[in-house]
Coordinates of N, CA and C in Angstrom, one line a residue:
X806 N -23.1 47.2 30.2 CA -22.6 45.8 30.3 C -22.2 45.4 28.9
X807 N -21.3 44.7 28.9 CA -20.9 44.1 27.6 C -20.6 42.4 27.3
X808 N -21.1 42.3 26.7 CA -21.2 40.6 26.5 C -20.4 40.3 25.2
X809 N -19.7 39.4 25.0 CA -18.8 38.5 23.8 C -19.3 36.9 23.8
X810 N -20.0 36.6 22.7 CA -20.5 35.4 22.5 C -19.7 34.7 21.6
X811 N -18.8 33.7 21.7 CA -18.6 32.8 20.6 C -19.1 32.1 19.9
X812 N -18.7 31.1 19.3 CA -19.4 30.3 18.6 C -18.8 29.7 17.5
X813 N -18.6 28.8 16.9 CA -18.4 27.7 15.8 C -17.3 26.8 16.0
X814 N -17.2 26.4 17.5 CA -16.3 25.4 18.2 C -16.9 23.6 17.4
X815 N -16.3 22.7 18.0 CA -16.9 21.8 18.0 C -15.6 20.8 17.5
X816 N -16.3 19.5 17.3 CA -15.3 18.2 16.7 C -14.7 18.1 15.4
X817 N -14.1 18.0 15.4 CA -13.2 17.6 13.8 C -11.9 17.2 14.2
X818 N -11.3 16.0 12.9 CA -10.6 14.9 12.7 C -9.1 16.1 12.7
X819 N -8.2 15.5 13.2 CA -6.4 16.2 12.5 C -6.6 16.6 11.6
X820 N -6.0 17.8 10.9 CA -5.9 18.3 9.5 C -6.8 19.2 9.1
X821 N -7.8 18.8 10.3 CA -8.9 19.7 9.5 C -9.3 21.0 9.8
X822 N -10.2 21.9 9.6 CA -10.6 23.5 10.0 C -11.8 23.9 10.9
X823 N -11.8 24.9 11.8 CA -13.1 25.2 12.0 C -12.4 26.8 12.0
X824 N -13.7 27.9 12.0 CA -13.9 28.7 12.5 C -14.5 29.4 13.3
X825 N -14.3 29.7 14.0 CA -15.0 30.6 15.5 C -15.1 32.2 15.3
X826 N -16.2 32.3 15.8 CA -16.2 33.5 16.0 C -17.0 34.3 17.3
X827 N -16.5 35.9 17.7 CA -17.3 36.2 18.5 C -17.4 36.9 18.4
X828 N -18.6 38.1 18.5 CA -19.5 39.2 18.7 C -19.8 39.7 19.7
X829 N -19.1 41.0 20.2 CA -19.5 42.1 21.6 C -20.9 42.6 21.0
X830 N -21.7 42.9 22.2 CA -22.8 43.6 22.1 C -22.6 43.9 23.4
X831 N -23.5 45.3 23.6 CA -23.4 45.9 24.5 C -23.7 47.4 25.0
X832 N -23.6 48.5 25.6 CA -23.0 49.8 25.6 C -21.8 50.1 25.6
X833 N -21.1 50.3 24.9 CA -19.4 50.8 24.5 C -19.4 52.1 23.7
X834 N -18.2 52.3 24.0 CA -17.4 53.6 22.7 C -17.2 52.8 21.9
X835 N -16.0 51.6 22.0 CA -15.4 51.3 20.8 C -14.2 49.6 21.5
X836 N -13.9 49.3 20.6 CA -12.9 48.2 21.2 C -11.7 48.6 21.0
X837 N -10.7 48.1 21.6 CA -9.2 47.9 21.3 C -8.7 46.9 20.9
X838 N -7.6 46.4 21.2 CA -7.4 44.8 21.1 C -8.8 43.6 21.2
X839 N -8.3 42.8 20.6 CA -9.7 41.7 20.4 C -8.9 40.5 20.3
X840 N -8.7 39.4 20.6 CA -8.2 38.1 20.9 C -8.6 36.7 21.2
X841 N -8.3 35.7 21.1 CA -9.0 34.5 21.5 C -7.7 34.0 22.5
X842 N -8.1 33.3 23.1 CA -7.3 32.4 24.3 C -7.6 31.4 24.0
X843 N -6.8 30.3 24.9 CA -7.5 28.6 24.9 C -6.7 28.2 26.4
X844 N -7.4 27.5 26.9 CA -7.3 26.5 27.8 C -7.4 25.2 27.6
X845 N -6.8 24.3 28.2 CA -6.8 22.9 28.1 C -6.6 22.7 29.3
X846 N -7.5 21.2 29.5 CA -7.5 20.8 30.5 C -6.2 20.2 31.6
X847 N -6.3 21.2 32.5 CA -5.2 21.3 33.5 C -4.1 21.7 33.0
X848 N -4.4 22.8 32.0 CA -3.2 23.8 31.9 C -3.9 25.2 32.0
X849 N -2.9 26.1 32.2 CA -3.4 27.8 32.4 C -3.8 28.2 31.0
X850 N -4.6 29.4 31.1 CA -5.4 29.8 29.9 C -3.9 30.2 28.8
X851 N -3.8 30.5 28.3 CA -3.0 30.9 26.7 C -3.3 31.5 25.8
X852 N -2.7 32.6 25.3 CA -2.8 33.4 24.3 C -2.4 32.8 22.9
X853 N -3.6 32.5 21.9 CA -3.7 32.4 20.8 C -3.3 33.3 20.0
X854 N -4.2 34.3 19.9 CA -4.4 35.2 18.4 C -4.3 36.7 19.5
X855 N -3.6 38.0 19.1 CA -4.6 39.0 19.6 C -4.7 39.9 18.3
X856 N -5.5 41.2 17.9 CA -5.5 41.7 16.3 C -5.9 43.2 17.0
X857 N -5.1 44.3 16.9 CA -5.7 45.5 17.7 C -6.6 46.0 16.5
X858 N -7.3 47.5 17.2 CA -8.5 47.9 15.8 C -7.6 48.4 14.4
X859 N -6.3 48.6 14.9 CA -5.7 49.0 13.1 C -5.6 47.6 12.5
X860 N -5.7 46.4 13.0 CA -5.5 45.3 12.3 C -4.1 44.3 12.6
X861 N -3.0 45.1 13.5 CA -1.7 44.2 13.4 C -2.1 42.8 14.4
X862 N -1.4 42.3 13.9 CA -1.8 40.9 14.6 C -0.8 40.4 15.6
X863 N -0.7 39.4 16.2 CA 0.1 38.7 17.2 C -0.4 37.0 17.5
X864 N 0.5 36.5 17.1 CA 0.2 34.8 17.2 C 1.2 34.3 18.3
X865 N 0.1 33.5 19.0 CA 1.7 32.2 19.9 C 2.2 31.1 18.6
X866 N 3.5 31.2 18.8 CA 4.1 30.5 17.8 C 3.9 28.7 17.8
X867 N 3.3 28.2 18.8 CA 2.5 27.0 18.0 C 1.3 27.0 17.3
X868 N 1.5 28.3 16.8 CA -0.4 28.4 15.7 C 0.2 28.9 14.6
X869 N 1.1 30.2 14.3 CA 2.0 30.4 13.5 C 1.9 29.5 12.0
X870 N 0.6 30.5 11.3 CA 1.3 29.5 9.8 C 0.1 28.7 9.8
X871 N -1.0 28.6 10.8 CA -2.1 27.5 10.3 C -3.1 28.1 11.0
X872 N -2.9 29.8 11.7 CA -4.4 30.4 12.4 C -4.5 31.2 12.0
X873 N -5.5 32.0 11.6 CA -5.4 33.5 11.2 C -6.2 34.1 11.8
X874 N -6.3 35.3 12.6 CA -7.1 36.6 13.0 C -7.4 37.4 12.3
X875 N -9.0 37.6 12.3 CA -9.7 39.1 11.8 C -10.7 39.5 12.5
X876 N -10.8 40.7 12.3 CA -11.6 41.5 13.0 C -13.0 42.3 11.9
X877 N -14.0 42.6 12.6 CA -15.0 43.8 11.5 C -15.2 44.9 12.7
X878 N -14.0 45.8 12.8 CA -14.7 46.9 13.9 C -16.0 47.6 13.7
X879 N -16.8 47.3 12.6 CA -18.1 48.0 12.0 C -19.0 46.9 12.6
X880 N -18.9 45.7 12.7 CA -19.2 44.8 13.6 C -19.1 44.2 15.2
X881 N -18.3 44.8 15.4 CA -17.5 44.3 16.7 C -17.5 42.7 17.2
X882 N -16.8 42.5 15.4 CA -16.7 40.8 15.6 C -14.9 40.3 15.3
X883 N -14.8 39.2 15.8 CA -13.5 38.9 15.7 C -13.4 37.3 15.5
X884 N -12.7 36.8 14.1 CA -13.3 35.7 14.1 C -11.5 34.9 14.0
X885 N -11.4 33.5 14.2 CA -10.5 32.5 14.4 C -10.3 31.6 13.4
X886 N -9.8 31.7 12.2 CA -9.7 30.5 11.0 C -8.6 30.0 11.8
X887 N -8.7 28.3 12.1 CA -7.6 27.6 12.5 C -8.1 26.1 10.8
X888 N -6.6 26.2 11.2 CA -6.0 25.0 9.8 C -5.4 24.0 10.4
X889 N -5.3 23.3 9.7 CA -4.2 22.0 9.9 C -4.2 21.7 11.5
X890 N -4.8 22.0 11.6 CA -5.8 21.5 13.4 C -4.7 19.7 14.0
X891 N -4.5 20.1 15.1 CA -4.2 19.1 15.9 C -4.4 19.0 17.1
X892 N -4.2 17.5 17.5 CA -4.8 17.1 18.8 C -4.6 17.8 19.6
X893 N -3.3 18.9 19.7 CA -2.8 19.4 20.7 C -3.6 20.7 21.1
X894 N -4.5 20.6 19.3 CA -5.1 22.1 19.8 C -6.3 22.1 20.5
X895 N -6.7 20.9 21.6 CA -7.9 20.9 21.6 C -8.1 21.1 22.7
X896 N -8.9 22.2 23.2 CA -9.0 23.4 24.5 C -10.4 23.8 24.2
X897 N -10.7 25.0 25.5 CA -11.6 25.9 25.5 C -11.3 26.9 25.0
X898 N -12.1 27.6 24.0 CA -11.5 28.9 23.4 C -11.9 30.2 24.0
X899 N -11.5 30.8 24.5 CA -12.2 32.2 24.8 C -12.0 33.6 24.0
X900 N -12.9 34.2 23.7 CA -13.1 35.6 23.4 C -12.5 36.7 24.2
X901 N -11.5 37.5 23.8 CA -11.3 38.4 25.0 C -11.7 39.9 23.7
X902 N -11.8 40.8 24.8 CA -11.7 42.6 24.0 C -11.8 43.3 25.4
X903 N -10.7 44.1 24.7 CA -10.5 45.4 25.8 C -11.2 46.4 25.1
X904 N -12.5 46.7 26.2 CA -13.3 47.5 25.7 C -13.3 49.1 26.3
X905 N -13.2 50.2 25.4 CA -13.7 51.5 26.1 C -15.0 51.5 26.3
X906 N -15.3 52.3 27.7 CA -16.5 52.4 28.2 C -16.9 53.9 28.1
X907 N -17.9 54.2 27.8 CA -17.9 56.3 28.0 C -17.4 56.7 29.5
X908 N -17.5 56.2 30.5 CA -16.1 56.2 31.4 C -15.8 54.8 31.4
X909 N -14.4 55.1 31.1 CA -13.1 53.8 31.8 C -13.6 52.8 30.9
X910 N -12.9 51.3 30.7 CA -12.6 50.6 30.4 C -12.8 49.2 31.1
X911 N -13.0 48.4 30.0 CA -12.6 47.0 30.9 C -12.2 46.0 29.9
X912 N -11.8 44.7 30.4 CA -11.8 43.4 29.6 C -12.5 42.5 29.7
X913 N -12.9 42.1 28.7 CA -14.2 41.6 29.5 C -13.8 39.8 28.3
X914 N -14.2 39.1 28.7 CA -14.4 37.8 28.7 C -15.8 37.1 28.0
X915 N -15.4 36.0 27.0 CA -16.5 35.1 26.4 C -17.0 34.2 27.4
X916 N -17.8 33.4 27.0 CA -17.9 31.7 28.2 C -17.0 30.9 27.3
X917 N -16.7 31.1 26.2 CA -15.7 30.1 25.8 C -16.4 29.0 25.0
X918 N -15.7 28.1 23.9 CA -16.1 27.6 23.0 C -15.3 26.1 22.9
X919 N -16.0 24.9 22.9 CA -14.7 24.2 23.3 C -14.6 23.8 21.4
X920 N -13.3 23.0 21.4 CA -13.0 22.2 19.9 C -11.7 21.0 20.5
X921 N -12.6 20.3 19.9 CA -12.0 19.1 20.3 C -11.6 18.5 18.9
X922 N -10.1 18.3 18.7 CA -9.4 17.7 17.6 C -9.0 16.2 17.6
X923 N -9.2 15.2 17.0 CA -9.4 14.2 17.3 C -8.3 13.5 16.2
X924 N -7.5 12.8 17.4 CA -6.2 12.0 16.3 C -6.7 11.0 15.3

């Protein structure tokens, strides 16, 4: 079983920073891709950030320039610096990683982190 915990969501004003992060624990081989999502209320989930294990990254282009993605595969942590924060970014964050299993694979899911940006 594998579990992804987040963590360092919460309130702050426009302009300002948080960072999030999550941590797999578990029985695994190893991770692949590692990612955060966000949902907002009464819209479909969305891809934020994804960062595979060599490190290349992938942003949605309304984060572009003020989020950054990293990873510690020696950790199997993956953390979310978001900047210049706006109202628009205020959702539920989720953890994703596609994980190898000594057989097969899965994707497995955080509970999610909310942050709420406040005009």
């Amino acid at each position: 079983q594998v579990q992804l915990v987040e963590s360092g969501g919460g309130l702050v004003q426009a302009g300002g920073s948080l960072r999030l992060s999550c941590a797999a624990s578990g029985s695994f081989f190893s991770i692949n891709t590692m990612g955060w999502y966000r949902q907002a209320p009464g819209m479909q989930r969305e891809l934020v950030a994804t960062i595979t294990r060599g490190g290349s990254t992938n942003y949605a282009d309304s984060v572009k320039g003020r989020f950054t993605i990293s990873r510690d595969n020696a950790k199997n942590t993956v953390d979310l610096q978001m900047n210049s924060l706006k109202p628009e970014d205020t959702a539920v964050y989720y953890c994703n990683a596609a994980v190898v299993l000594y057989r097969g694979g899965m994707d497995s899911w955080g509970k999610g982190t909310l942050v709420t940006v406040s005009s």
